[in-house]
Amino acid sequence: MTISANNPNNKTWLEVPKNSDFPIQNIPFGVFQTQDGVIRIGTRIGNTAIDLGALQQLGYFEDIALSEGAFLGDSLNEFIAHPKEIWTAVRNRIAFIFDVLNETLKARKEHCEEALFDVATIQNLLPAQIGDYTDFFSSKEHATNTGTMFRDPENALLPNWLHIPVGYHGRSSSIVVSGTEIYRPKGQTIAVDAKQPTFGASRLVDFELEMAFITTNANELGDAVAVNDAENHIFGMVLFNDWSARDIQKWEYVPLGPFLGKNFASTISPWIVTMDALEPYRVASPKQEPKPLEYLQQEGDKAFDIKLAVGITPENGQETILSNSNFKYMYWTMAQQLAHHTVNGCNVRAGDMMGSGTISGPTPDSYGSMLELAWRGTKPVKLNDGSERKFINDNDTVTMYAYCENNGVRIGFGKCEGKLLPAK
Amino acid sequence: MTISANNPNNKTWLEVPKNSDFPIQNIPFGVFQTQDGVIRIGTRIGNTAIDLGALQQLGYFEDIALSEGAFLGDSLNEFIAHPKEIWTAVRNRIAFIFDVLNETLKARKEHCEEALFDVATIQNLLPAQIGDYTDFFSSKEHATNTGTMFRDPENALLPNWLHIPVGYHGRSSSIVVSGTEIYRPKGQTIAVDAKQPTFGASRLVDFELEMAFITTNANELGDAVAVNDAENHIFGMVLFNDWSARDIQKWEYVPLGPFLGKNFASTISPWIVTMDALEPYRVASPKQEPKPLEYLQQEGDKAFDIKLAVGITPENGQETILSNSNFKYMYWTMAQQLAHHTVNGCNVRAGDMMGSGTISGPTPDSYGSMLELAWRGTKPVKLNDGSERKFINDNDTVTMYAYCENNGVRIGFGKCEGKLLPAK
């Protein structure tokens, strides 16, 4: 199916500010609450949030094979469970409804009043009910940096890293939407050379600059998803801050992996940008040497050129951008991650989420965590106000940004933001 | 509230075979499908499955503060989200309805026809929609055995083990109910001294004898559950086989923990035995030395005397019981696990599940995995038919059993069973 919604020449009758993340070429999906307390499933164009459940009931999707409840309820899971062709058809239809030359909805004031909302008046909610969340560790630069710091610079990558998109299961319950405030976690840590751990607030809270993808019902238990079919089971992507308490993690994680150092909170951006919308921004992924095993051998360009940035804003202060990275640096692609995840027959469901792992670029100003930017505290980072950071301070707000741009079109993810409150 | 349902003198007008796991003193909760295709939420007494949604609609719970949908839908999550007092009241009421001296339901044939089913005619389904699944590693004997095998017998326990109920996140989507057949997983493994991994079916598929508990909405994000309050947030327990592919896990698990070696399947018994029902079987847990940090210091007996067994049945063969263990051996209690899990503010929801980790006893005939029973393949285990096992063969059925017994009352968990099919 042609993705007519991606046409760079499309224009809309809705107002779209210059450099908006949400031009008519984006059309992401999300869930929001309006001032009357109603939870709505919708999209966003410019600064207008659009209730797709209302549009469906008004007949705007009548000839598309959508279930009755596709845009009702409080999550996108039912819509995501539809076939990929339906996602494409709905997004194309939204582009058509809001096209500058289409007066059908525009001329019906009562329909507009029912379905359109100023984003300043809505509250974004989690877009999907996330069943299982998996976090990968797929940036070679990040894996090399942490291996260099904590183990051996000569053998920074562990033996399995170049063969496996290493991943582990994370916690779904504590995934929150951008804007949610986070408490500094408490837990056990152990001082260098100490024999006994102590209990208290983590001193080393960090962000992790990640992106994540949301899947549909990809396979039944016992079946595998082929690497070159994998993208058909990915609905879209969000920006993702997988907060970390480095000191808690260090003491707990051998041998079974990260646990309380990670599961106190993870923040995602509210609008799921579809794989359709990202299609124009495909690029080649880094060459893989050694060649991976056959089930991981992919054809075509499976990376995406998504520009990333992270800023810290102290309480009542100004933001300092600390890092500029790019999703295209990822060594393992989403297709390889999903193929690997299912190669043992593990079933993946609509609304499951898989994180990329920290996305670090090749240069020190493109690292995706404070751990790397301040190099384990040895090179504190300076903020614009003159203060320094080794990790995140209480009442700092961490904000992540992501956008793609080419052919005069720029689409973005909106903010992924969270403030770190002092320990409770 | 008094747990009148636990009275050892209670008798029921339903037929209960001798040594049934489900006397009137058990009254577990589960979900099942009847031959008409209807999914029902219910309990079991003897060989009778009881539709609690039907009983509620017939007015049998009228004065209990249950939501309308408590026993409708296809999972126990809504009922579990009720306060603990409601769980107790409903279970006490069920004991009363089916008491040998109570003719109210018994005398109404049309009510019995609507609500009672022979268990031979039903199919058990997953009792809860499991949001997040966490697996602990809380048997000291098991941790010592694996540490001895794979690392250093002199320092078998890692430094954190005596301070932390070590745990990690598992996969919810692949948790299946007893009776579901499992495919031998495929994946990457690496031969000893090999430089490159290869791809194929796992050769070292194992069971892990565990129990798991199901929680209610325990806390909001940012709050912690106190160790001595923790049991109030536990609805009940199931028997649990956390299947493992040892060779896949060995190659993948450093540094982020087990992933594809575990997430191909986990099997649970279908009936959740409530903490109320387990109350008479409380015992002291092993002495903890060193004393844990304050947030893990518990009062009173928080272990449970639950006898466990595992058997293997070859295709068309007879069962051999390979291990007899007990849940009371666990070093860390469920209360400590839940307190630890939330001490950083991680939120726990109704329907979440937490596994104990492999439950190994002090003697070789009480180990909870083939890895330990056959000591890494060096001491193959003999079956009754004369064949030997180092791990699980294709078409072997693994069956786990669990029951408590004292004061003349025996309550059990029913089977937790799964057959291992050849790789697909």
Short mmCIF file of N, CA, C and O in Angstrom, two decimals, chain A residues 307-369:
data_model
loop_
_atom_site.label_atom_id
_atom_site.label_comp_id
_atom_site.label_asym_id
_atom_site.label_seq_id
_atom_site.Cartn_x
_atom_site.Cartn_y
_atom_site.Cartn_z
N LYS A 307 17.78 12.02 14.77
CA LYS A 307 18.69 12.86 15.55
C LYS A 307 18.19 12.96 16.98
O LYS A 307 17.01 13.20 17.23
N LEU A 308 19.10 12.80 17.92
CA LEU A 308 18.74 12.74 19.33
C LEU A 308 19.50 13.78 20.13
O LEU A 308 20.65 14.11 19.80
N ALA A 309 18.89 14.29 21.18
CA ALA A 309 19.59 15.21 22.08
C ALA A 309 19.06 15.01 23.50
O ALA A 309 17.92 14.58 23.69
N VAL A 310 19.91 15.33 24.47
CA VAL A 310 19.51 15.27 25.88
C VAL A 310 19.93 16.57 26.56
O VAL A 310 21.07 17.02 26.39
N GLY A 311 19.02 17.13 27.34
CA GLY A 311 19.35 18.33 28.11
C GLY A 311 19.02 18.15 29.58
O GLY A 311 18.16 17.34 29.94
N ILE A 312 19.74 18.90 30.42
CA ILE A 312 19.42 18.95 31.85
C ILE A 312 19.03 20.38 32.20
O ILE A 312 19.72 21.32 31.82
N THR A 313 17.92 20.51 32.93
CA THR A 313 17.48 21.82 33.41
C THR A 313 17.42 21.80 34.93
O THR A 313 16.60 21.08 35.51
N PRO A 314 18.31 22.56 35.60
CA PRO A 314 18.23 22.60 37.07
C PRO A 314 16.95 23.33 37.49
O PRO A 314 16.36 24.06 36.70
N GLU A 315 16.55 23.12 38.74
CA GLU A 315 15.36 23.79 39.30
C GLU A 315 15.46 25.29 39.04
O GLU A 315 16.47 25.93 39.36
N ASN A 316 14.42 25.86 38.45
CA ASN A 316 14.36 27.29 38.13
C ASN A 316 15.51 27.78 37.25
O ASN A 316 15.82 28.97 37.24
N GLY A 317 16.14 26.87 36.52
CA GLY A 317 17.29 27.28 35.70
C GLY A 317 17.02 27.10 34.22
O GLY A 317 15.89 26.89 33.78
N GLN A 318 18.08 27.24 33.45
CA GLN A 318 18.01 27.11 32.00
C GLN A 318 18.55 25.75 31.58
O GLN A 318 19.42 25.20 32.24
N GLU A 319 18.09 25.31 30.44
CA GLU A 319 18.52 24.01 29.96
C GLU A 319 19.91 24.05 29.34
O GLU A 319 20.27 25.00 28.65
N THR A 320 20.70 23.02 29.60
CA THR A 320 21.97 22.80 28.90
C THR A 320 21.87 21.49 28.13
O THR A 320 21.54 20.45 28.71
N ILE A 321 22.09 21.56 26.82
CA ILE A 321 22.12 20.32 26.03
C ILE A 321 23.47 19.65 26.27
O ILE A 321 24.53 20.24 26.06
N LEU A 322 23.42 18.38 26.73
CA LEU A 322 24.66 17.69 27.10
C LEU A 322 25.13 16.71 26.03
O LEU A 322 26.30 16.32 26.02
N SER A 323 24.21 16.26 25.18
CA SER A 323 24.59 15.22 24.23
C SER A 323 23.76 15.33 22.97
O SER A 323 22.58 15.65 23.01
N ASN A 324 24.41 15.07 21.84
CA ASN A 324 23.72 14.94 20.56
C ASN A 324 24.13 13.61 19.94
O ASN A 324 25.30 13.40 19.63
N SER A 325 23.17 12.72 19.81
CA SER A 325 23.46 11.39 19.29
C SER A 325 22.54 11.09 18.10
O SER A 325 21.89 12.00 17.57
N ASN A 326 22.51 9.85 17.66
CA ASN A 326 21.64 9.50 16.53
C ASN A 326 21.31 8.01 16.62
O ASN A 326 22.18 7.19 16.91
N PHE A 327 20.05 7.69 16.35
CA PHE A 327 19.61 6.30 16.43
C PHE A 327 20.31 5.42 15.40
O PHE A 327 20.43 4.21 15.58
N LYS A 328 20.84 6.04 14.31
CA LYS A 328 21.46 5.25 13.24
C LYS A 328 22.77 4.60 13.68
O LYS A 328 23.29 3.73 13.00
N TYR A 329 23.31 5.02 14.82
CA TYR A 329 24.56 4.42 15.30
C TYR A 329 24.38 2.99 15.81
O TYR A 329 25.35 2.27 15.99
N MET A 330 23.14 2.59 16.10
CA MET A 330 22.90 1.27 16.70
C MET A 330 23.52 0.16 15.85
O MET A 330 23.27 0.06 14.65
N TYR A 331 24.28 -0.71 16.50
CA TYR A 331 24.94 -1.82 15.81
C TYR A 331 23.91 -2.88 15.40
O TYR A 331 23.92 -3.39 14.29
N TRP A 332 23.02 -3.22 16.33
CA TRP A 332 21.96 -4.20 16.05
C TRP A 332 20.68 -3.43 15.73
O TRP A 332 20.31 -2.50 16.44
N THR A 333 19.99 -3.84 14.67
CA THR A 333 18.76 -3.14 14.29
C THR A 333 17.55 -3.71 15.05
O THR A 333 17.61 -4.79 15.63
N MET A 334 16.44 -2.98 14.96
CA MET A 334 15.20 -3.46 15.58
C MET A 334 14.78 -4.80 14.99
O MET A 334 14.29 -5.67 15.70
N ALA A 335 14.96 -4.96 13.68
CA ALA A 335 14.59 -6.22 13.03
C ALA A 335 15.40 -7.37 13.62
O ALA A 335 14.87 -8.46 13.88
N GLN A 336 16.68 -7.14 13.83
CA GLN A 336 17.52 -8.20 14.42
C GLN A 336 17.12 -8.46 15.88
O GLN A 336 17.11 -9.61 16.34
N GLN A 337 16.79 -7.41 16.61
CA GLN A 337 16.38 -7.58 18.00
C GLN A 337 15.12 -8.44 18.09
O GLN A 337 15.03 -9.37 18.90
N LEU A 338 14.13 -8.14 17.22
CA LEU A 338 12.87 -8.88 17.28
C LEU A 338 13.06 -10.32 16.81
O LEU A 338 12.48 -11.26 17.39
N ALA A 339 13.88 -10.51 15.79
CA ALA A 339 14.15 -11.88 15.32
C ALA A 339 14.86 -12.67 16.42
O ALA A 339 14.52 -13.83 16.68
N HIS A 340 15.82 -12.05 17.06
CA HIS A 340 16.53 -12.74 18.14
C HIS A 340 15.58 -13.07 19.30
O HIS A 340 15.59 -14.18 19.83
N HIS A 341 14.76 -12.11 19.67
CA HIS A 341 13.87 -12.27 20.82
C HIS A 341 12.93 -13.46 20.66
O HIS A 341 12.52 -14.10 21.64
N THR A 342 12.57 -13.76 19.40
CA THR A 342 11.57 -14.80 19.13
C THR A 342 12.19 -16.10 18.60
O THR A 342 11.45 -17.05 18.35
N VAL A 343 13.49 -16.14 18.43
CA VAL A 343 14.08 -17.31 17.76
C VAL A 343 13.93 -18.57 18.60
O VAL A 343 13.95 -19.69 18.09
N ASN A 344 13.72 -18.41 19.89
CA ASN A 344 13.49 -19.55 20.79
C ASN A 344 12.00 -19.84 20.97
O ASN A 344 11.62 -20.67 21.79
N GLY A 345 11.15 -19.13 20.23
CA GLY A 345 9.72 -19.35 20.34
C GLY A 345 9.02 -18.44 21.33
O GLY A 345 7.80 -18.55 21.52
N CYS A 346 9.74 -17.50 21.93
CA CYS A 346 9.10 -16.55 22.86
C CYS A 346 8.06 -15.72 22.10
O CYS A 346 8.37 -15.15 21.05
N ASN A 347 6.85 -15.67 22.62
CA ASN A 347 5.79 -14.94 21.92
C ASN A 347 5.77 -13.46 22.28
O ASN A 347 5.99 -13.08 23.43
N VAL A 348 5.50 -12.65 21.26
CA VAL A 348 5.48 -11.19 21.40
C VAL A 348 4.07 -10.72 21.07
O VAL A 348 3.47 -11.17 20.10
N ARG A 349 3.56 -9.82 21.90
CA ARG A 349 2.15 -9.42 21.81
C ARG A 349 1.97 -7.94 21.46
O ARG A 349 2.90 -7.13 21.63
N ALA A 350 0.77 -7.58 21.07
CA ALA A 350 0.46 -6.18 20.77
C ALA A 350 0.66 -5.35 22.04
O ALA A 350 0.12 -5.68 23.09
N GLY A 351 1.44 -4.29 21.94
CA GLY A 351 1.69 -3.42 23.07
C GLY A 351 2.97 -3.73 23.81
O GLY A 351 3.34 -3.01 24.73
N ASP A 352 3.65 -4.79 23.44
CA ASP A 352 4.97 -5.03 24.06
C ASP A 352 5.95 -3.96 23.58
O ASP A 352 5.80 -3.39 22.50
N MET A 353 6.94 -3.69 24.40
CA MET A 353 7.90 -2.62 24.09
C MET A 353 9.33 -3.14 24.21
O MET A 353 9.64 -3.88 25.13
N MET A 354 10.16 -2.74 23.27
CA MET A 354 11.57 -3.15 23.30
C MET A 354 12.46 -1.91 23.17
O MET A 354 12.37 -1.18 22.17
N GLY A 355 13.32 -1.71 24.15
CA GLY A 355 14.21 -0.56 24.18
C GLY A 355 15.53 -0.90 23.49
O GLY A 355 15.98 -2.05 23.50
N SER A 356 16.14 0.11 22.93
CA SER A 356 17.38 -0.06 22.15
C SER A 356 18.59 -0.32 23.03
O SER A 356 19.57 -0.90 22.60
N GLY A 357 18.52 0.12 24.27
CA GLY A 357 19.73 0.30 25.07
C GLY A 357 20.27 1.70 24.81
O GLY A 357 19.89 2.36 23.82
N THR A 358 21.11 2.16 25.72
CA THR A 358 21.68 3.50 25.62
C THR A 358 22.33 3.72 24.26
O THR A 358 23.10 2.89 23.80
N ILE A 359 21.98 4.85 23.63
CA ILE A 359 22.47 5.14 22.28
C ILE A 359 23.62 6.14 22.37
O ILE A 359 23.41 7.34 22.54
N SER A 360 24.83 5.63 22.32
CA SER A 360 26.00 6.51 22.33
C SER A 360 26.59 6.59 20.94
O SER A 360 26.68 5.58 20.23
N GLY A 361 27.00 7.78 20.55
CA GLY A 361 27.68 7.96 19.27
C GLY A 361 29.18 7.81 19.45
O GLY A 361 29.68 7.50 20.54
N PRO A 362 29.95 8.07 18.37
CA PRO A 362 31.39 7.83 18.39
C PRO A 362 32.19 8.88 19.15
O PRO A 362 33.32 8.61 19.54
N THR A 363 31.62 10.06 19.36
CA THR A 363 32.39 11.14 20.00
C THR A 363 31.87 11.42 21.41
O THR A 363 30.70 11.17 21.70
N PRO A 364 32.73 11.94 22.30
CA PRO A 364 32.31 12.16 23.69
C PRO A 364 31.10 13.07 23.84
O PRO A 364 30.40 12.98 24.84
N ASP A 365 30.82 13.92 22.86
CA ASP A 365 29.64 14.79 22.97
C ASP A 365 28.37 14.10 22.46
O ASP A 365 27.32 14.72 22.40
N SER A 366 28.51 12.81 22.11
CA SER A 366 27.33 12.08 21.63
C SER A 366 27.02 10.87 22.53
O SER A 366 26.26 10.00 22.15
N TYR A 367 27.62 10.84 23.71
CA TYR A 367 27.36 9.72 24.61
C TYR A 367 25.96 9.85 25.23
O TYR A 367 25.48 10.96 25.47
N GLY A 368 25.36 8.70 25.52
CA GLY A 368 23.95 8.69 25.91
C GLY A 368 23.68 8.54 27.39
O GLY A 368 22.55 8.18 27.77
N SER A 369 24.65 8.80 28.25
CA SER A 369 24.42 8.71 29.70
C SER A 369 25.42 9.61 30.41
O SER A 369 26.49 9.91 29.87
#
